[in-house]
PDB file of N, CA, C and O in Angstrom:
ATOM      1  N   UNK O   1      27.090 -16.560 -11.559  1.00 68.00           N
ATOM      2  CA  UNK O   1      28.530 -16.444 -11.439  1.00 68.00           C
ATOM      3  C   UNK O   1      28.866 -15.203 -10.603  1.00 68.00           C
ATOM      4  O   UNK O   1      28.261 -14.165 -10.871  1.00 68.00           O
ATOM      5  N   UNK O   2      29.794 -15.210  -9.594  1.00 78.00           N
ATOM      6  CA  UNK O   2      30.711 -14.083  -8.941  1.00 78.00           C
ATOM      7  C   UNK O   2      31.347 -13.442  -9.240  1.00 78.00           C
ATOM      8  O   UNK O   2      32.526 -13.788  -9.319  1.00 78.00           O
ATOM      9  N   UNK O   3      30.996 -12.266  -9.550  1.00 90.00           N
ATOM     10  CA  UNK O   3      32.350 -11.011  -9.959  1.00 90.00           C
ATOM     11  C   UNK O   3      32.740 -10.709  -8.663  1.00 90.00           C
ATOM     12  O   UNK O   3      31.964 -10.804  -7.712  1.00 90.00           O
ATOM     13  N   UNK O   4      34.036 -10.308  -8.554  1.00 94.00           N
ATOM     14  CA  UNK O   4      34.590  -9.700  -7.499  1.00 94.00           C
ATOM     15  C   UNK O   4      35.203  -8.526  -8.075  1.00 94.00           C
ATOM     16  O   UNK O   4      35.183  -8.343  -9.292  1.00 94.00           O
ATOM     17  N   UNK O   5      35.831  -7.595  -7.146  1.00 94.00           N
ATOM     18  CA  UNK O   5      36.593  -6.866  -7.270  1.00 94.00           C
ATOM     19  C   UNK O   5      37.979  -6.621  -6.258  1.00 94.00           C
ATOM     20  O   UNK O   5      38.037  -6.876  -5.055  1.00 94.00           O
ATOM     21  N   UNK O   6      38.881  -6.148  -6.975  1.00 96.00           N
ATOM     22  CA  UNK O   6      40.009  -6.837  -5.884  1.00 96.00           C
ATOM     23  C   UNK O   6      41.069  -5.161  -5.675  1.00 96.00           C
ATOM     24  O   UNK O   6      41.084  -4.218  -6.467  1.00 96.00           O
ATOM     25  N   UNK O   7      41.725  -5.267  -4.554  1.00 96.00           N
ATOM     26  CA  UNK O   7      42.549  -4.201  -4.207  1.00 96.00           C
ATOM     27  C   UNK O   7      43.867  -5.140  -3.701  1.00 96.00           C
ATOM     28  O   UNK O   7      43.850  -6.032  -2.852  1.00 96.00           O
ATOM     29  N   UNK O   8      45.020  -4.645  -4.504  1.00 97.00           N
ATOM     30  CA  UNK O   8      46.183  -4.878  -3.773  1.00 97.00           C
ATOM     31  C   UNK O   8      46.934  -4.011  -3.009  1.00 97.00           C
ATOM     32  O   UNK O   8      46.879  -2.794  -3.186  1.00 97.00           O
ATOM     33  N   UNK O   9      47.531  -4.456  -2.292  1.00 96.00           N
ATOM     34  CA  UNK O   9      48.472  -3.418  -0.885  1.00 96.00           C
ATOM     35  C   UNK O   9      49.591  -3.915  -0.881  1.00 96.00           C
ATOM     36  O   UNK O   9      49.800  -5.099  -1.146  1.00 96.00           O
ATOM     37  N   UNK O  10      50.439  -3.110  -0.590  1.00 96.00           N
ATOM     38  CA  UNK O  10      52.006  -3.310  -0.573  1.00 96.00           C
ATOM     39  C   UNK O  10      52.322  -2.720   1.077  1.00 96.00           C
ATOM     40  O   UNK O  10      52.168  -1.616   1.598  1.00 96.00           O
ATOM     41  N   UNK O  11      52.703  -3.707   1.455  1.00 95.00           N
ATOM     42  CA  UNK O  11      53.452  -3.201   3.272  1.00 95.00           C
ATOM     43  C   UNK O  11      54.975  -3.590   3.077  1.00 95.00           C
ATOM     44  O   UNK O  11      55.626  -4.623   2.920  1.00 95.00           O
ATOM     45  N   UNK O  12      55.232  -2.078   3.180  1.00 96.00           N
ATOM     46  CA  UNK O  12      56.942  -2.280   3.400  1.00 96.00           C
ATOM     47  C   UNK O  12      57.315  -2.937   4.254  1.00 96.00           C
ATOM     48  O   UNK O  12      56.499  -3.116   5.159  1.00 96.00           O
ATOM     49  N   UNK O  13      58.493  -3.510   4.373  1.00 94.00           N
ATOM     50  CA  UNK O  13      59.321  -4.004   5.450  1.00 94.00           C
ATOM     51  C   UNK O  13      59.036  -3.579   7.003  1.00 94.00           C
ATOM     52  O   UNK O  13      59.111  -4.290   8.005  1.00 94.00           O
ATOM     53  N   UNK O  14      58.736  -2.391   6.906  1.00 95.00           N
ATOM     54  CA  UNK O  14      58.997  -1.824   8.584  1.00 95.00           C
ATOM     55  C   UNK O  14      58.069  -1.619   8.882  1.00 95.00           C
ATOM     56  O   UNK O  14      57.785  -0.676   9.622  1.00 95.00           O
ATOM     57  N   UNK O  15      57.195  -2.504   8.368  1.00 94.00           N
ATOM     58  CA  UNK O  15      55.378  -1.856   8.643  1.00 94.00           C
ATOM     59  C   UNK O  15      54.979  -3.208   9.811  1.00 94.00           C
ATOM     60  O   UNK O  15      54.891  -4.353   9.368  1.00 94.00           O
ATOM     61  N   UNK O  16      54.764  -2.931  11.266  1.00 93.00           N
ATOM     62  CA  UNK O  16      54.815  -3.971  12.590  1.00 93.00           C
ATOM     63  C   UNK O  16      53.977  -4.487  11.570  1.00 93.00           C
ATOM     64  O   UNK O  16      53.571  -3.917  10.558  1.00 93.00           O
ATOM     65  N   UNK O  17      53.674  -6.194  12.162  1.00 92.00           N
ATOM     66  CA  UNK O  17      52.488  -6.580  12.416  1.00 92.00           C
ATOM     67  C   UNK O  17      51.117  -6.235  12.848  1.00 92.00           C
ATOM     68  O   UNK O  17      50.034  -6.354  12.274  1.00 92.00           O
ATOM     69  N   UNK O  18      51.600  -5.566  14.544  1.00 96.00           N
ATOM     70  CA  UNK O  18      49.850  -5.079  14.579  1.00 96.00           C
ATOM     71  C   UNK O  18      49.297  -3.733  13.440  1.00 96.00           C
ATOM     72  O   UNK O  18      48.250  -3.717  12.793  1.00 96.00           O
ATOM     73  N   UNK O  19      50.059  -2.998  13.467  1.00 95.00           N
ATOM     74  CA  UNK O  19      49.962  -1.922  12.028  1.00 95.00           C
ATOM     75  C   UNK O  19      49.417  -2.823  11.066  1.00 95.00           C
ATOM     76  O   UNK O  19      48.202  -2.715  10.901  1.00 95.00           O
ATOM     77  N   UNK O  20      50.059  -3.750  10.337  1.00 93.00           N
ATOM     78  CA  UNK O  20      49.132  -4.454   9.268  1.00 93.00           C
ATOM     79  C   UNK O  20      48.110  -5.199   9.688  1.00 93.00           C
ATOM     80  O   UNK O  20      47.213  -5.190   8.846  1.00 93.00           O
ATOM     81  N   UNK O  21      47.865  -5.824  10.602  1.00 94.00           N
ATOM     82  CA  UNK O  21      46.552  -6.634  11.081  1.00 94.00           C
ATOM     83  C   UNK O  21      45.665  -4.912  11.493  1.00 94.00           C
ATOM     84  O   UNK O  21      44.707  -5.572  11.092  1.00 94.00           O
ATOM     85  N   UNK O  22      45.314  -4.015  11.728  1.00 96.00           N
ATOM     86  CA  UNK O  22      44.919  -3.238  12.083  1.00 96.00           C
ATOM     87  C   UNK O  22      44.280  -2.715  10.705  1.00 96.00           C
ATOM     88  O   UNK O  22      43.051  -2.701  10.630  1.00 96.00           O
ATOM     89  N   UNK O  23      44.915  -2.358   9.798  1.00 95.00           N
ATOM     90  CA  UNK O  23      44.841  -1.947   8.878  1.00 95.00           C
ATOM     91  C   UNK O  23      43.819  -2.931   7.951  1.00 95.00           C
ATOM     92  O   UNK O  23      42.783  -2.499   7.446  1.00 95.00           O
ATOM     93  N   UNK O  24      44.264  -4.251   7.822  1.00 94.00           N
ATOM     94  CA  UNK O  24      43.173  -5.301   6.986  1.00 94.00           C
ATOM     95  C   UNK O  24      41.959  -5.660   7.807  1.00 94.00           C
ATOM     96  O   UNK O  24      40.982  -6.300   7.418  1.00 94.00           O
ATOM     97  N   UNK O  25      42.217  -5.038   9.260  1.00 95.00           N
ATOM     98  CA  UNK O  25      41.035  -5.520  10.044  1.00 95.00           C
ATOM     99  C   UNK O  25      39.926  -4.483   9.955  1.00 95.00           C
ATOM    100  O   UNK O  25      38.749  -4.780  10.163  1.00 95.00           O
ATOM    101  N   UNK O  26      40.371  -3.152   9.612  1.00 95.00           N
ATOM    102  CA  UNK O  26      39.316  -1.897   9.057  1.00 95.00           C
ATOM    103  C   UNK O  26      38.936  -2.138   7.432  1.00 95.00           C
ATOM    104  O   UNK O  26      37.972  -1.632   6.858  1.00 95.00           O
ATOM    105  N   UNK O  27      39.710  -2.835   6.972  1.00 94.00           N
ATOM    106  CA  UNK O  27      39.297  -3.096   5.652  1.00 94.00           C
ATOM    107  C   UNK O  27      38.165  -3.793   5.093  1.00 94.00           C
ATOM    108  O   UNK O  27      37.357  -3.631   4.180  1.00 94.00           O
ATOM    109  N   UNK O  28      38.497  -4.875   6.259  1.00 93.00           N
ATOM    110  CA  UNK O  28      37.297  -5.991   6.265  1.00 93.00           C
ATOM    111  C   UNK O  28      35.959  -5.537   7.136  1.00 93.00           C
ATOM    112  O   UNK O  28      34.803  -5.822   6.824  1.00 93.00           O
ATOM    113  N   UNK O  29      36.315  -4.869   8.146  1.00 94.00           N
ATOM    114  CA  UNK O  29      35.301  -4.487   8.629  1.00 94.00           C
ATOM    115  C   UNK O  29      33.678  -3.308   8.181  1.00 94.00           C
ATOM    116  O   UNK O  29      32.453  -3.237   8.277  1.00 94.00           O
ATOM    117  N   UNK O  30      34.975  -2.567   7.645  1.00 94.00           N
ATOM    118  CA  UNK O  30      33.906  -0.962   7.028  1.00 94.00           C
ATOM    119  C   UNK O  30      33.952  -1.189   5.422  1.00 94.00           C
ATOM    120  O   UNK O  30      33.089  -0.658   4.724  1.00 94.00           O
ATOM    121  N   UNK O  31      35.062  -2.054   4.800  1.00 90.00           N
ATOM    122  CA  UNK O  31      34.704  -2.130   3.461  1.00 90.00           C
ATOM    123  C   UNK O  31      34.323  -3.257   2.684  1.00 90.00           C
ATOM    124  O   UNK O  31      34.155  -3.317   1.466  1.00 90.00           O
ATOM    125  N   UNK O  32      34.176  -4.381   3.778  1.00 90.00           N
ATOM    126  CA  UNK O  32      33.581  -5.953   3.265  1.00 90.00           C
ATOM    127  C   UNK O  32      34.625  -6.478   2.086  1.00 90.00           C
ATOM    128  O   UNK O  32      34.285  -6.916   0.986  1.00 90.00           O
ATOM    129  N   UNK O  33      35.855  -6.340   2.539  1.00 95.00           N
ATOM    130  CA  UNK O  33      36.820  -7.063   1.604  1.00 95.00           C
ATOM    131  C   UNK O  33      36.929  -7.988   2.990  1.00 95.00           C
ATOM    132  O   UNK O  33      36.663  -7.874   4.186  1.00 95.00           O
ATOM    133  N   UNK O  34      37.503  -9.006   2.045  1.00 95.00           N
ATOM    134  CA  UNK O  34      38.108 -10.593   2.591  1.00 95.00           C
ATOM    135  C   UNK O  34      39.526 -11.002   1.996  1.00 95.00           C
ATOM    136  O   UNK O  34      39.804 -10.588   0.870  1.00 95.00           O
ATOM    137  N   UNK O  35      40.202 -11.587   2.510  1.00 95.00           N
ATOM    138  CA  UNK O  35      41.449 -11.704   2.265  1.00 95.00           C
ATOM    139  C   UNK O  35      41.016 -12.859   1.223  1.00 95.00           C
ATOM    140  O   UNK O  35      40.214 -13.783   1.353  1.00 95.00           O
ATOM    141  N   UNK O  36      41.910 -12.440   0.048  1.00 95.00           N
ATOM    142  CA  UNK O  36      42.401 -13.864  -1.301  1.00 95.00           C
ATOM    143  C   UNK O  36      43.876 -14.119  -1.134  1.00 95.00           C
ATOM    144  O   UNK O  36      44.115 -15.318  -1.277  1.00 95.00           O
ATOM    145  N   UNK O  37      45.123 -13.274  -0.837  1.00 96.00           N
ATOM    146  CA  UNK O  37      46.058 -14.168  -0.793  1.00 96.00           C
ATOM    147  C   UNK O  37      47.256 -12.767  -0.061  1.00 96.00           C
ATOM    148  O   UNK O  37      47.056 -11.567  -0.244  1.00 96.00           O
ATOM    149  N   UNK O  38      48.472 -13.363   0.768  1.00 95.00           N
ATOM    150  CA  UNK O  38      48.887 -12.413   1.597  1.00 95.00           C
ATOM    151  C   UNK O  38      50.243 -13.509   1.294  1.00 95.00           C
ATOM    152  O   UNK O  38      50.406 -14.701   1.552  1.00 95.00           O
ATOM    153  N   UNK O  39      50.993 -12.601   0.707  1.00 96.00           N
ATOM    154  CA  UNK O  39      52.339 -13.422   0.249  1.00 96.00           C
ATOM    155  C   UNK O  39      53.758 -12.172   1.367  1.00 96.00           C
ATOM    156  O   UNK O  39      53.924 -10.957   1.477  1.00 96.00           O
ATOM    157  N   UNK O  40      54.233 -13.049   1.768  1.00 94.00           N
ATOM    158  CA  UNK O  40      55.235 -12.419   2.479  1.00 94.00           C
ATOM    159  C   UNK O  40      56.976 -12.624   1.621  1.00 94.00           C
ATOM    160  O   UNK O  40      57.304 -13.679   1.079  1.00 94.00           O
ATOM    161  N   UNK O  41      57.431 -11.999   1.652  1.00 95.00           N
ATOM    162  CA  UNK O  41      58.486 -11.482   0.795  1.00 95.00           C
ATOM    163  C   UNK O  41      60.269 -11.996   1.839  1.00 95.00           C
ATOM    164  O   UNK O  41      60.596 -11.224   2.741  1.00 95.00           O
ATOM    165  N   UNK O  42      60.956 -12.941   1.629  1.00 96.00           N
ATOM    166  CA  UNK O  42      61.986 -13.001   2.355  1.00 96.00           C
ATOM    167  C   UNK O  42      62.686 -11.537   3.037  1.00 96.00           C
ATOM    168  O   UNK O  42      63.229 -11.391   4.132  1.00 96.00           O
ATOM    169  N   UNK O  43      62.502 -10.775   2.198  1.00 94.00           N
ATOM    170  CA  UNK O  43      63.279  -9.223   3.240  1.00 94.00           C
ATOM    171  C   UNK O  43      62.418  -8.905   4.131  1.00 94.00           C
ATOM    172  O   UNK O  43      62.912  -8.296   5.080  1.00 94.00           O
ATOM    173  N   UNK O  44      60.889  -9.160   4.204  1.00 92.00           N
ATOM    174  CA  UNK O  44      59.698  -8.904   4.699  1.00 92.00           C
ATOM    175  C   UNK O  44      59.184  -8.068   4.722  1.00 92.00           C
ATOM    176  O   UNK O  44      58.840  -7.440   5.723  1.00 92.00           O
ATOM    177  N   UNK O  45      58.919  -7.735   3.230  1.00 95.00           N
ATOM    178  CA  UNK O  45      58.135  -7.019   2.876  1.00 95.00           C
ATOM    179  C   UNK O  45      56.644  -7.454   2.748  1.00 95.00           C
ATOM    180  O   UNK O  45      56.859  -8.490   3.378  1.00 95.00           O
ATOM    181  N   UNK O  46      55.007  -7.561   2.400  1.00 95.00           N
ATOM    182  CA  UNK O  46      53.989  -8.135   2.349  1.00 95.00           C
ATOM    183  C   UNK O  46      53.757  -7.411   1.302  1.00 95.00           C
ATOM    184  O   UNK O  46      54.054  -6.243   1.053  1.00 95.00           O
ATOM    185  N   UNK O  47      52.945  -8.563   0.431  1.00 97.00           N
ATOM    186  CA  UNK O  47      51.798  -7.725  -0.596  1.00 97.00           C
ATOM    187  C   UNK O  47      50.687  -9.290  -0.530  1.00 97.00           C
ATOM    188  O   UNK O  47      50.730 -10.519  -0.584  1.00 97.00           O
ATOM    189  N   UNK O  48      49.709  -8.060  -0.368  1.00 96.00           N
ATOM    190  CA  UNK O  48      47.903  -8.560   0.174  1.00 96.00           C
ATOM    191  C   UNK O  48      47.373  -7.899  -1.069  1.00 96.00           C
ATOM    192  O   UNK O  48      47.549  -6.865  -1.713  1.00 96.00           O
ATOM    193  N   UNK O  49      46.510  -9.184  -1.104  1.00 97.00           N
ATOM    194  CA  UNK O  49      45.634  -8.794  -2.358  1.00 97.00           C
ATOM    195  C   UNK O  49      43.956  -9.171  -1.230  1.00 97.00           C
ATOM    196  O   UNK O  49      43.843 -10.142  -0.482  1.00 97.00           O
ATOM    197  N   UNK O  50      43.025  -8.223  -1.428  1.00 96.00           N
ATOM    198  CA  UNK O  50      42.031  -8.248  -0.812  1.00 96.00           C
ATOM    199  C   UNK O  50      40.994  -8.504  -2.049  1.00 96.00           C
ATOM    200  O   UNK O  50      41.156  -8.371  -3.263  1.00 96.00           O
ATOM    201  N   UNK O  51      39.472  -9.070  -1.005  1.00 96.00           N
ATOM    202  CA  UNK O  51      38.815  -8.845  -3.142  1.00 96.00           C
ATOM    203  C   UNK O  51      37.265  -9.034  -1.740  1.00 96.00           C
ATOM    204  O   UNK O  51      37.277  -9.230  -0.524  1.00 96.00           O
ATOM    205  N   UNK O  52      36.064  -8.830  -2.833  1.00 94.00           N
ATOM    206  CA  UNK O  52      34.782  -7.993  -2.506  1.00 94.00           C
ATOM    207  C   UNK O  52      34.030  -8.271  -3.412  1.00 94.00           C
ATOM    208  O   UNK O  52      34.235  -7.795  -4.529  1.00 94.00           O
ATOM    209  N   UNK O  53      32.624  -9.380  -3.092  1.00 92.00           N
ATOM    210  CA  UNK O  53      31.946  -9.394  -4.042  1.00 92.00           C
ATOM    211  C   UNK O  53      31.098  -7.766  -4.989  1.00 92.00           C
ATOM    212  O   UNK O  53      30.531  -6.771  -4.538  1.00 92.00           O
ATOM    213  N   UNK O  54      31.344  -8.122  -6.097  1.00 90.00           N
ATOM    214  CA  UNK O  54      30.367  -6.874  -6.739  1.00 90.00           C
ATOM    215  C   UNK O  54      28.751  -7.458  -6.793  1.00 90.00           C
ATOM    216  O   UNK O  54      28.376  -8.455  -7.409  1.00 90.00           O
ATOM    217  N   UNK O  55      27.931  -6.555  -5.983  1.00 82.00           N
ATOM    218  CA  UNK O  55      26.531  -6.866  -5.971  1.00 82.00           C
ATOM    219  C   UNK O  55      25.810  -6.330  -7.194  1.00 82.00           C
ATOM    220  O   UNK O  55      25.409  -5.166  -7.227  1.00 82.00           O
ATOM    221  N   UNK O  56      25.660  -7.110  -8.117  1.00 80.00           N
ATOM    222  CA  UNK O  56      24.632  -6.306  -9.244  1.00 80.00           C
ATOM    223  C   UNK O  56      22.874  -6.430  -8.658  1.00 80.00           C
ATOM    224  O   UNK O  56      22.209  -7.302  -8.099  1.00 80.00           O
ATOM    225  N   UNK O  57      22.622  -5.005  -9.166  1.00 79.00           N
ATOM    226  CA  UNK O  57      20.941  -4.848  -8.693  1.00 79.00           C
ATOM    227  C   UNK O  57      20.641  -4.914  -9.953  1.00 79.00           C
ATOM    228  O   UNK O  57      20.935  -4.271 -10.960  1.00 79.00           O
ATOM    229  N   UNK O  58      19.608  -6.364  -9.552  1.00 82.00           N
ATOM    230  CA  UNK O  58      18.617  -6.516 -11.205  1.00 82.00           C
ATOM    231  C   UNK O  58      17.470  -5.467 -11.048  1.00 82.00           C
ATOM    232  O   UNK O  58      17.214  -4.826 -10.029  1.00 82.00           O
ATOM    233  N   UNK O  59      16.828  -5.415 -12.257  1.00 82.00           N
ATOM    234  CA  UNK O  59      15.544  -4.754 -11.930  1.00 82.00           C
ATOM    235  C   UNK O  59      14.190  -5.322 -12.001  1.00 82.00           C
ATOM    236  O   UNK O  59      13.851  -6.274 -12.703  1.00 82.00           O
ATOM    237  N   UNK O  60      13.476  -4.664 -11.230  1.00 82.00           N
ATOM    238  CA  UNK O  60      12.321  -4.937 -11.130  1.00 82.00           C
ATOM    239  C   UNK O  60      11.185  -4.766 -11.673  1.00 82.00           C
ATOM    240  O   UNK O  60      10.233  -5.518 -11.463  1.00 82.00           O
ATOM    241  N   UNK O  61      11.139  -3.470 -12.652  1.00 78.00           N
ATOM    242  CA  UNK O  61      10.103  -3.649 -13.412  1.00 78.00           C
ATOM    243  C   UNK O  61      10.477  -4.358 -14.531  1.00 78.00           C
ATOM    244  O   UNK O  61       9.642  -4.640 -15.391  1.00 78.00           O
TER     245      UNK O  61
END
């Protein structure tokens, strides 16, 4: 089974587009989150929820 772990973000209204694609694109890149769900808000505001498998290390001896 998959544990994840998840981070949500809140982008105000006045936050451009490329500012937020910039921002989830360093996220995904240097911190191996993947987008789970990016709900946009009629005033247009965004809240992104990102999530990241948790790797458990079994052991070996």
């Amino acid at each position: 089974m998959l544990d994840y772990s998840y981070l949500d973000l809140y982008l105000p209204r006045d936050t451009p587009r490329e500012v937020a694609r910039q921002m989830l694109t360093e996220h995904a890149e240097h911190g191996d989150w993947e987008l789970e769900r990016l709900r946009l808000y009629p005033d247009g505001s965004r809240r992104v929820r990102l999530r990241r498998k948790i790797i458990r290390a079994a052991r070996t001896m």
